[in-house]
mmCIF file of C-alpha atoms in Angstrom:
data_model
loop_
_atom_site.group_PDB
_atom_site.id
_atom_site.type_symbol
_atom_site.label_atom_id
_atom_site.label_comp_id
_atom_site.label_asym_id
_atom_site.label_seq_id
_atom_site.Cartn_x
_atom_site.Cartn_y
_atom_site.Cartn_z
ATOM 1 C CA UNK A 1293 5.703 -67.123 62.045
ATOM 2 C CA UNK A 1294 7.279 -69.245 64.783
ATOM 3 C CA UNK A 1295 7.716 -72.638 63.108
ATOM 4 C CA UNK A 1296 8.138 -73.681 59.473
ATOM 5 C CA UNK A 1297 8.552 -76.951 57.614
ATOM 6 C CA UNK A 1298 10.698 -76.936 54.465
ATOM 7 C CA UNK A 1299 10.827 -79.769 51.933
ATOM 8 C CA UNK A 1300 13.839 -79.860 49.615
ATOM 9 C CA UNK A 1301 15.671 -78.148 52.460
ATOM 10 C CA UNK A 1302 19.117 -79.215 51.259
ATOM 11 C CA UNK A 1303 18.651 -77.748 47.793
ATOM 12 C CA UNK A 1304 19.843 -74.412 46.455
ATOM 13 C CA UNK A 1305 16.774 -72.345 47.343
ATOM 14 C CA UNK A 1306 15.543 -74.506 50.208
ATOM 15 C CA UNK A 1307 18.818 -74.357 52.137
ATOM 16 C CA UNK A 1308 19.004 -70.576 51.658
ATOM 17 C CA UNK A 1309 15.524 -70.208 53.110
ATOM 18 C CA UNK A 1310 16.396 -72.428 56.073
ATOM 19 C CA UNK A 1311 19.356 -70.172 56.874
ATOM 20 C CA UNK A 1312 17.193 -67.065 56.594
ATOM 21 C CA UNK A 1313 14.470 -68.519 58.824
ATOM 22 C CA UNK A 1314 16.962 -69.560 61.492
ATOM 23 C CA UNK A 1315 18.579 -66.112 61.382
ATOM 24 C CA UNK A 1316 15.138 -64.685 62.136
ATOM 25 C CA UNK A 1317 14.568 -66.996 65.114
ATOM 26 C CA UNK A 1318 12.050 -69.236 63.355
ATOM 27 C CA UNK A 1319 12.123 -72.920 64.234
ATOM 28 C CA UNK A 1320 12.635 -75.131 61.174
ATOM 29 C CA UNK A 1321 11.851 -78.747 60.373
ATOM 30 C CA UNK A 1322 14.041 -79.554 57.357
ATOM 31 C CA UNK A 1323 13.051 -82.392 55.016
ATOM 32 C CA UNK A 1324 15.096 -83.958 52.242
ATOM 33 C CA UNK A 1325 16.289 -87.335 51.070
ATOM 34 C CA UNK A 1326 18.216 -89.622 53.404
ATOM 35 C CA UNK A 1327 21.775 -88.297 53.730
ATOM 36 C CA UNK A 1328 21.015 -85.056 51.857
ATOM 37 C CA UNK A 1329 21.713 -82.642 54.669
ATOM 38 C CA UNK A 1330 25.165 -81.223 53.903
ATOM 39 C CA UNK A 1331 23.779 -77.714 53.387
ATOM 40 C CA UNK A 1332 21.723 -77.780 56.584
ATOM 41 C CA UNK A 1333 23.090 -76.703 59.954
ATOM 42 C CA UNK A 1334 23.397 -79.485 62.519
ATOM 43 C CA UNK A 1335 21.337 -77.333 64.869
ATOM 44 C CA UNK A 1336 18.330 -77.705 62.557
ATOM 45 C CA UNK A 1337 15.938 -80.624 62.995
ATOM 46 C CA UNK A 1338 16.385 -82.788 59.901
ATOM 47 C CA UNK A 1339 13.861 -85.436 58.862
ATOM 48 C CA UNK A 1340 14.679 -87.723 55.895
ATOM 49 C CA UNK A 1341 11.837 -88.427 53.492
ATOM 50 C CA UNK A 1342 11.149 -89.342 49.875
ATOM 51 C CA UNK A 1343 8.939 -87.258 47.585
ATOM 52 C CA UNK A 1344 6.936 -90.297 46.538
ATOM 53 C CA UNK A 1345 6.040 -90.818 50.196
ATOM 54 C CA UNK A 1346 4.691 -87.279 50.707
ATOM 55 C CA UNK A 1347 1.216 -88.518 51.623
ATOM 56 C CA UNK A 1348 2.729 -90.164 54.727
ATOM 57 C CA UNK A 1349 4.128 -86.909 56.157
ATOM 58 C CA UNK A 1350 1.382 -86.582 58.813
ATOM 59 C CA UNK A 1351 2.597 -89.912 60.236
ATOM 60 C CA UNK A 1352 6.280 -88.968 59.942
ATOM 61 C CA UNK A 1353 5.976 -85.473 61.460
ATOM 62 C CA UNK A 1354 4.065 -85.363 64.783
ATOM 63 C CA UNK A 1355 4.040 -81.548 65.016
ATOM 64 C CA UNK A 1356 0.659 -79.858 64.709
ATOM 65 C CA UNK A 1357 1.780 -76.280 65.344
ATOM 66 C CA UNK A 1358 3.528 -75.513 62.038
ATOM 67 C CA UNK A 1359 2.730 -72.035 60.767
ATOM 68 C CA UNK A 1360 4.000 -72.405 57.190
ATOM 69 C CA UNK A 1361 4.671 -75.499 55.087
ATOM 70 C CA UNK A 1362 7.211 -74.545 52.364
ATOM 71 C CA UNK A 1363 7.420 -76.952 49.444
ATOM 72 C CA UNK A 1364 10.607 -76.855 47.338
ATOM 73 C CA UNK A 1365 11.255 -80.565 46.731
ATOM 74 C CA UNK A 1366 11.016 -81.213 42.995
ATOM 75 C CA UNK A 1367 12.835 -84.017 41.201
ATOM 76 C CA UNK A 1368 14.444 -83.040 37.906
ATOM 77 C CA UNK A 1369 14.461 -79.272 38.275
ATOM 78 C CA UNK A 1370 17.627 -78.965 36.171
ATOM 79 C CA UNK A 1371 19.452 -80.847 33.462
ATOM 80 C CA UNK A 1372 18.091 -83.603 31.229
ATOM 81 C CA UNK A 1373 15.450 -84.650 33.771
ATOM 82 C CA UNK A 1374 13.502 -81.469 33.015
ATOM 83 C CA UNK A 1375 12.358 -83.288 29.864
ATOM 84 C CA UNK A 1376 11.222 -86.461 31.670
ATOM 85 C CA UNK A 1377 7.440 -86.372 31.206
ATOM 86 C CA UNK A 1378 6.658 -89.104 33.733
ATOM 87 C CA UNK A 1379 8.855 -87.518 36.388
ATOM 88 C CA UNK A 1380 7.410 -84.044 35.922
ATOM 89 C CA UNK A 1381 3.850 -85.390 36.113
ATOM 90 C CA UNK A 1382 4.795 -87.234 39.302
ATOM 91 C CA UNK A 1383 6.178 -83.996 40.730
ATOM 92 C CA UNK A 1384 2.795 -82.359 40.249
ATOM 93 C CA UNK A 1385 1.029 -85.218 42.060
ATOM 94 C CA UNK A 1386 3.572 -85.203 44.891
ATOM 95 C CA UNK A 1387 2.997 -81.472 45.318
ATOM 96 C CA UNK A 1388 -0.728 -82.106 45.728
ATOM 97 C CA UNK A 1389 0.113 -84.880 48.220
ATOM 98 C CA UNK A 1390 2.178 -82.383 50.239
ATOM 99 C CA UNK A 1391 -0.694 -79.889 50.162
ATOM 100 C CA UNK A 1392 -3.114 -82.479 51.543
ATOM 101 C CA UNK A 1393 -0.541 -83.507 54.152
ATOM 102 C CA UNK A 1394 -0.165 -79.871 55.250
ATOM 103 C CA UNK A 1395 -3.910 -79.668 55.797
ATOM 104 C CA UNK A 1396 -3.945 -82.899 57.797
ATOM 105 C CA UNK A 1397 -1.070 -81.555 59.932
ATOM 106 C CA UNK A 1398 -3.033 -78.359 60.689
ATOM 107 C CA UNK A 1399 -0.386 -76.151 59.051
ATOM 108 C CA UNK A 1400 -1.445 -72.533 58.812
ATOM 109 C CA UNK A 1401 -0.327 -71.937 55.233
ATOM 110 C CA UNK A 1402 1.106 -73.852 52.270
ATOM 111 C CA UNK A 1403 3.699 -71.932 50.220
ATOM 112 C CA UNK A 1404 4.908 -73.615 47.056
ATOM 113 C CA UNK A 1405 7.801 -72.680 44.805
ATOM 114 C CA UNK A 1406 6.547 -72.152 41.287
ATOM 115 C CA UNK A 1407 8.367 -70.719 38.291
ATOM 116 C CA UNK A 1408 8.012 -67.925 35.776
ATOM 117 C CA UNK A 1409 8.325 -70.763 33.245
ATOM 118 C CA UNK A 1410 4.639 -71.370 33.922
ATOM 119 C CA UNK A 1411 3.910 -68.175 31.960
ATOM 120 C CA UNK A 1412 6.471 -69.016 29.315
ATOM 121 C CA UNK A 1413 5.099 -72.541 28.910
ATOM 122 C CA UNK A 1414 1.613 -71.240 28.158
ATOM 123 C CA UNK A 1415 3.021 -68.814 25.591
ATOM 124 C CA UNK A 1416 5.179 -71.485 23.978
ATOM 125 C CA UNK A 1417 2.526 -74.191 23.852
ATOM 126 C CA UNK A 1418 -0.355 -72.075 22.587
ATOM 127 C CA UNK A 1419 1.473 -69.941 20.037
ATOM 128 C CA UNK A 1420 0.419 -70.991 16.553
ATOM 129 C CA UNK A 1421 3.188 -72.689 14.601
ATOM 130 C CA UNK A 1422 5.660 -72.607 17.498
ATOM 131 C CA UNK A 1423 7.972 -75.548 18.200
ATOM 132 C CA UNK A 1424 8.565 -75.493 21.979
ATOM 133 C CA UNK A 1425 11.692 -77.178 23.313
ATOM 134 C CA UNK A 1426 11.880 -80.025 25.810
ATOM 135 C CA UNK A 1427 12.536 -77.610 28.686
ATOM 136 C CA UNK A 1428 8.862 -76.697 28.670
ATOM 137 C CA UNK A 1429 8.024 -80.144 30.029
ATOM 138 C CA UNK A 1430 9.376 -78.940 33.380
ATOM 139 C CA UNK A 1431 7.295 -75.777 33.035
ATOM 140 C CA UNK A 1432 4.240 -77.900 32.274
ATOM 141 C CA UNK A 1433 4.784 -79.857 35.483
ATOM 142 C CA UNK A 1434 4.909 -76.661 37.516
ATOM 143 C CA UNK A 1435 1.837 -75.338 35.747
ATOM 144 C CA UNK A 1436 -0.091 -78.555 36.384
ATOM 145 C CA UNK A 1437 0.933 -78.523 40.049
ATOM 146 C CA UNK A 1438 -0.205 -74.906 40.374
ATOM 147 C CA UNK A 1439 -3.631 -75.382 38.848
ATOM 148 C CA UNK A 1440 -4.335 -78.657 40.648
ATOM 149 C CA UNK A 1441 -3.208 -77.273 43.996
ATOM 150 C CA UNK A 1442 -5.452 -74.229 43.603
ATOM 151 C CA UNK A 1443 -8.504 -76.442 43.132
ATOM 152 C CA UNK A 1444 -7.585 -78.924 45.854
ATOM 153 C CA UNK A 1445 -6.709 -76.181 48.345
ATOM 154 C CA UNK A 1446 -10.071 -74.552 47.732
ATOM 155 C CA UNK A 1447 -11.836 -77.873 48.214
ATOM 156 C CA UNK A 1448 -10.113 -78.834 51.488
ATOM 157 C CA UNK A 1449 -9.894 -75.321 52.949
ATOM 158 C CA UNK A 1450 -6.110 -74.890 52.917
ATOM 159 C CA UNK A 1451 -4.493 -71.451 52.549
ATOM 160 C CA UNK A 1452 -2.320 -71.779 49.450
ATOM 161 C CA UNK A 1453 0.211 -69.184 48.332
ATOM 162 C CA UNK A 1454 2.138 -69.700 45.077
ATOM 163 C CA UNK A 1455 5.545 -68.020 44.779
ATOM 164 C CA UNK A 1456 6.990 -67.918 41.259
ATOM 165 C CA UNK A 1457 10.740 -67.418 40.942
ATOM 166 C CA UNK A 1458 12.093 -65.614 37.891
ATOM 167 C CA UNK A 1459 15.696 -66.883 37.796
ATOM 168 C CA UNK A 1460 17.478 -67.471 41.099
ATOM 169 C CA UNK A 1461 21.280 -67.526 41.058
ATOM 170 C CA UNK A 1462 24.124 -67.113 43.489
ATOM 171 C CA UNK A 1463 26.569 -68.733 45.874
ATOM 172 C CA UNK A 1464 25.692 -72.363 46.487
ATOM 173 C CA UNK A 1465 24.258 -73.188 43.080
ATOM 174 C CA UNK A 1466 25.610 -76.291 41.355
ATOM 175 C CA UNK A 1467 23.055 -76.791 38.577
ATOM 176 C CA UNK A 1468 23.952 -76.085 34.918
ATOM 177 C CA UNK A 1469 21.852 -72.953 34.570
ATOM 178 C CA UNK A 1470 22.805 -69.749 32.791
ATOM 179 C CA UNK A 1471 24.619 -67.598 35.386
ATOM 180 C CA UNK A 1472 26.420 -70.516 37.026
ATOM 181 C CA UNK A 1473 27.508 -72.009 33.694
ATOM 182 C CA UNK A 1474 28.664 -68.668 32.243
ATOM 183 C CA UNK A 1475 30.733 -67.754 35.294
ATOM 184 C CA UNK A 1476 32.460 -71.120 35.193
ATOM 185 C CA UNK A 1477 33.233 -70.625 31.501
ATOM 186 C CA UNK A 1478 34.807 -67.279 32.371
ATOM 187 C CA UNK A 1479 36.921 -68.888 35.095
ATOM 188 C CA UNK A 1480 37.994 -71.696 32.734
ATOM 189 C CA UNK A 1481 38.773 -69.212 29.941
ATOM 190 C CA UNK A 1482 36.276 -70.890 27.594
ATOM 191 C CA UNK A 1483 34.612 -69.141 24.624
ATOM 192 C CA UNK A 1484 31.637 -66.975 25.594
ATOM 193 C CA UNK A 1485 28.929 -67.205 22.953
ATOM 194 C CA UNK A 1486 25.299 -66.205 23.368
ATOM 195 C CA UNK A 1487 22.087 -65.590 21.468
ATOM 196 C CA UNK A 1488 21.466 -62.031 20.339
ATOM 197 C CA UNK A 1489 20.066 -61.586 23.852
ATOM 198 C CA UNK A 1490 16.989 -59.624 22.836
ATOM 199 C CA UNK A 1491 14.604 -61.809 24.885
ATOM 200 C CA UNK A 1492 13.434 -60.254 28.172
ATOM 201 C CA UNK A 1493 14.820 -61.783 31.328
ATOM 202 C CA UNK A 1494 15.244 -61.295 35.042
ATOM 203 C CA UNK A 1495 17.630 -62.610 37.679
ATOM 204 C CA UNK A 1496 17.395 -62.398 41.460
ATOM 205 C CA UNK A 1497 20.171 -63.236 43.936
ATOM 206 C CA UNK A 1498 19.649 -66.201 46.252
ATOM 207 C CA UNK A 1499 19.751 -64.175 49.494
ATOM 208 C CA UNK A 1500 16.956 -61.970 48.165
ATOM 209 C CA UNK A 1501 15.001 -65.071 47.115
ATOM 210 C CA UNK A 1502 15.234 -66.553 50.607
ATOM 211 C CA UNK A 1503 14.070 -63.318 52.213
ATOM 212 C CA UNK A 1504 11.190 -63.108 49.736
ATOM 213 C CA UNK A 1505 9.958 -66.575 50.682
ATOM 214 C CA UNK A 1506 10.081 -65.708 54.379
ATOM 215 C CA UNK A 1507 8.062 -62.546 53.806
ATOM 216 C CA UNK A 1508 5.606 -64.369 51.544
ATOM 217 C CA UNK A 1509 5.129 -66.974 54.264
ATOM 218 C CA UNK A 1510 4.467 -64.241 56.806
ATOM 219 C CA UNK A 1511 2.428 -61.800 54.730
ATOM 220 C CA UNK A 1512 1.279 -63.498 51.531
ATOM 221 C CA UNK A 1513 -2.475 -63.648 50.979
ATOM 222 C CA UNK A 1514 -4.243 -66.977 50.377
ATOM 223 C CA UNK A 1515 -4.839 -67.958 46.742
ATOM 224 C CA UNK A 1516 -2.506 -65.265 45.455
ATOM 225 C CA UNK A 1517 0.592 -65.877 43.387
ATOM 226 C CA UNK A 1518 3.659 -63.714 43.885
ATOM 227 C CA UNK A 1519 6.566 -63.199 41.521
ATOM 228 C CA UNK A 1520 10.040 -63.138 43.060
ATOM 229 C CA UNK A 1521 12.351 -61.052 40.898
ATOM 230 C CA UNK A 1522 14.685 -58.078 40.877
ATOM 231 C CA UNK A 1523 12.042 -55.559 39.741
ATOM 232 C CA UNK A 1524 14.597 -54.698 37.052
ATOM 233 C CA UNK A 1525 13.771 -57.046 34.170
ATOM 234 C CA UNK A 1526 15.353 -56.199 30.809
ATOM 235 C CA UNK A 1527 16.745 -57.866 27.668
ATOM 236 C CA UNK A 1528 19.167 -60.683 28.459
ATOM 237 C CA UNK A 1529 21.941 -58.927 26.541
ATOM 238 C CA UNK A 1530 21.931 -56.111 29.121
ATOM 239 C CA UNK A 1531 22.365 -58.595 31.972
ATOM 240 C CA UNK A 1532 25.219 -60.288 30.117
ATOM 241 C CA UNK A 1533 26.978 -56.980 29.538
ATOM 242 C CA UNK A 1534 26.499 -56.131 33.217
ATOM 243 C CA UNK A 1535 28.146 -59.453 34.073
ATOM 244 C CA UNK A 1536 31.024 -58.663 31.695
ATOM 245 C CA UNK A 1537 31.553 -55.268 33.296
ATOM 246 C CA UNK A 1538 31.466 -56.736 36.819
ATOM 247 C CA UNK A 1539 33.701 -59.794 36.497
ATOM 248 C CA UNK A 1540 35.279 -60.066 33.023
ATOM 249 C CA UNK A 1541 35.758 -56.671 31.343
ATOM 250 C CA UNK A 1542 38.737 -57.988 29.382
ATOM 251 C CA UNK A 1543 36.915 -60.997 27.869
ATOM 252 C CA UNK A 1544 35.147 -61.067 24.485
ATOM 253 C CA UNK A 1545 31.438 -61.794 24.678
ATOM 254 C CA UNK A 1546 30.018 -62.864 21.288
ATOM 255 C CA UNK A 1547 26.321 -62.306 20.618
ATOM 256 C CA UNK A 1548 24.177 -63.880 17.916
ATOM 257 C CA UNK A 1549 26.095 -67.118 17.337
ATOM 258 C CA UNK A 1550 23.664 -69.252 19.357
ATOM 259 C CA UNK A 1551 20.100 -69.519 17.988
ATOM 260 C CA UNK A 1552 17.245 -68.597 20.345
ATOM 261 C CA UNK A 1553 14.244 -70.939 20.087
ATOM 262 C CA UNK A 1554 12.222 -69.874 23.113
ATOM 263 C CA UNK A 1555 9.516 -67.298 23.744
ATOM 264 C CA UNK A 1556 10.192 -63.620 24.366
ATOM 265 C CA UNK A 1557 7.945 -62.648 27.263
ATOM 266 C CA UNK A 1558 6.754 -59.044 27.678
ATOM 267 C CA UNK A 1559 8.307 -57.029 30.484
ATOM 268 C CA UNK A 1560 4.883 -56.847 32.125
ATOM 269 C CA UNK A 1561 5.171 -60.576 32.917
ATOM 270 C CA UNK A 1562 8.084 -59.752 35.232
ATOM 271 C CA UNK A 1563 6.108 -57.258 37.318
ATOM 272 C CA UNK A 1564 6.804 -57.730 41.047
ATOM 273 C CA UNK A 1565 4.668 -54.864 42.307
ATOM 274 C CA UNK A 1566 2.064 -57.145 43.926
ATOM 275 C CA UNK A 1567 4.811 -58.964 45.832
ATOM 276 C CA UNK A 1568 6.218 -55.664 47.050
ATOM 277 C CA UNK A 1569 2.797 -54.331 48.034
ATOM 278 C CA UNK A 1570 1.490 -57.394 49.893
ATOM 279 C CA UNK A 1571 4.674 -58.735 51.470
ATOM 280 C CA UNK A 1572 7.100 -55.818 51.763
ATOM 281 C CA UNK A 1573 9.758 -57.607 49.713
ATOM 282 C CA UNK A 1574 12.048 -55.715 47.370
ATOM 283 C CA UNK A 1575 15.296 -57.103 45.996
ATOM 284 C CA UNK A 1576 18.413 -55.454 47.424
ATOM 285 C CA UNK A 1577 21.378 -57.057 45.644
ATOM 286 C CA UNK A 1578 22.205 -55.758 42.162
ATOM 287 C CA UNK A 1579 23.046 -58.195 39.390
ATOM 288 C CA UNK A 1580 26.616 -56.921 39.157
ATOM 289 C CA UNK A 1581 27.190 -57.412 42.885
ATOM 290 C CA UNK A 1582 25.448 -60.773 42.802
ATOM 291 C CA UNK A 1583 27.637 -62.209 40.046
ATOM 292 C CA UNK A 1584 30.749 -60.935 41.847
ATOM 293 C CA UNK A 1585 29.705 -62.768 44.995
ATOM 294 C CA UNK A 1586 28.837 -65.884 43.019
ATOM 295 C CA UNK A 1587 32.151 -65.968 41.178
ATOM 296 C CA UNK A 1588 34.042 -65.512 44.447
ATOM 297 C CA UNK A 1589 32.143 -68.447 45.944
ATOM 298 C CA UNK A 1590 32.926 -70.673 42.938
ATOM 299 C CA UNK A 1591 36.626 -69.832 43.191
ATOM 300 C CA UNK A 1592 36.657 -70.536 46.921
ATOM 301 C CA UNK A 1593 35.321 -74.067 46.423
ATOM 302 C CA UNK A 1594 38.770 -75.284 45.365
ATOM 303 C CA UNK A 1595 37.197 -77.904 43.129
ATOM 304 C CA UNK A 1596 36.617 -78.588 39.454
ATOM 305 C CA UNK A 1597 34.759 -75.611 38.020
ATOM 306 C CA UNK A 1598 33.321 -77.715 35.194
ATOM 307 C CA UNK A 1599 29.631 -78.675 35.346
#
């Protein structure tokens, strides 16, 4: 890979990938909204664009020698917007628009960021008598984008690779997701209350995620989907206790006070062996080390640690 295009390049995962690509001497065209470039090096070519204008990318980007088109841009990936049905449906359409644009631009491969929530959404929606929460609307959007892109890519002859992230965390994250929120509660000396933590989970540090996407772009096979995880999935409670041991051994962590209303996925759904076999990726940063690095980054920001 010599040249890559990255949408959502200023975001948490997108900006990490840009840094990894540049460190490996790969030219990058970074796309994000106008003015959203604070996480992107000035040495990187930045092109402002709006997701709803994805179909116009062939006119905006003159390059026709892009090896991999990475698509991360997704409106409402965290917070209340995850439950916005219209927005999540639009995201799926905009992803298809980007896929078609990649084909028109003669890109060699289209790599899209999916989510393990695609699996969880199917389990939650089709389990008899289950009452899935609003968060599965985001998962439904990702699932719709995945299935539509597979069909469209086959029809237009575009090499599509789908990379599903388990749970990325680490330095640079600002969204109110589990690891980030819990570490900030520790820093602010707030109560630490959790579910019983028996549901299976996985977390993978952002530097490992970025490296995985690079390797998937280089080595991933067309029409395959690869899971990006730690290869060490286990019950959430074990991750939480590992966090306690690493950064807050003196704090009380209370389990069972928060009801769990999701779906407990089998450990087999977190299997990363295909990713390791086809791409050569294997996570290197342990969860304990990752949360230490993340907490240090939060403290170094010298800003309000509330989310």
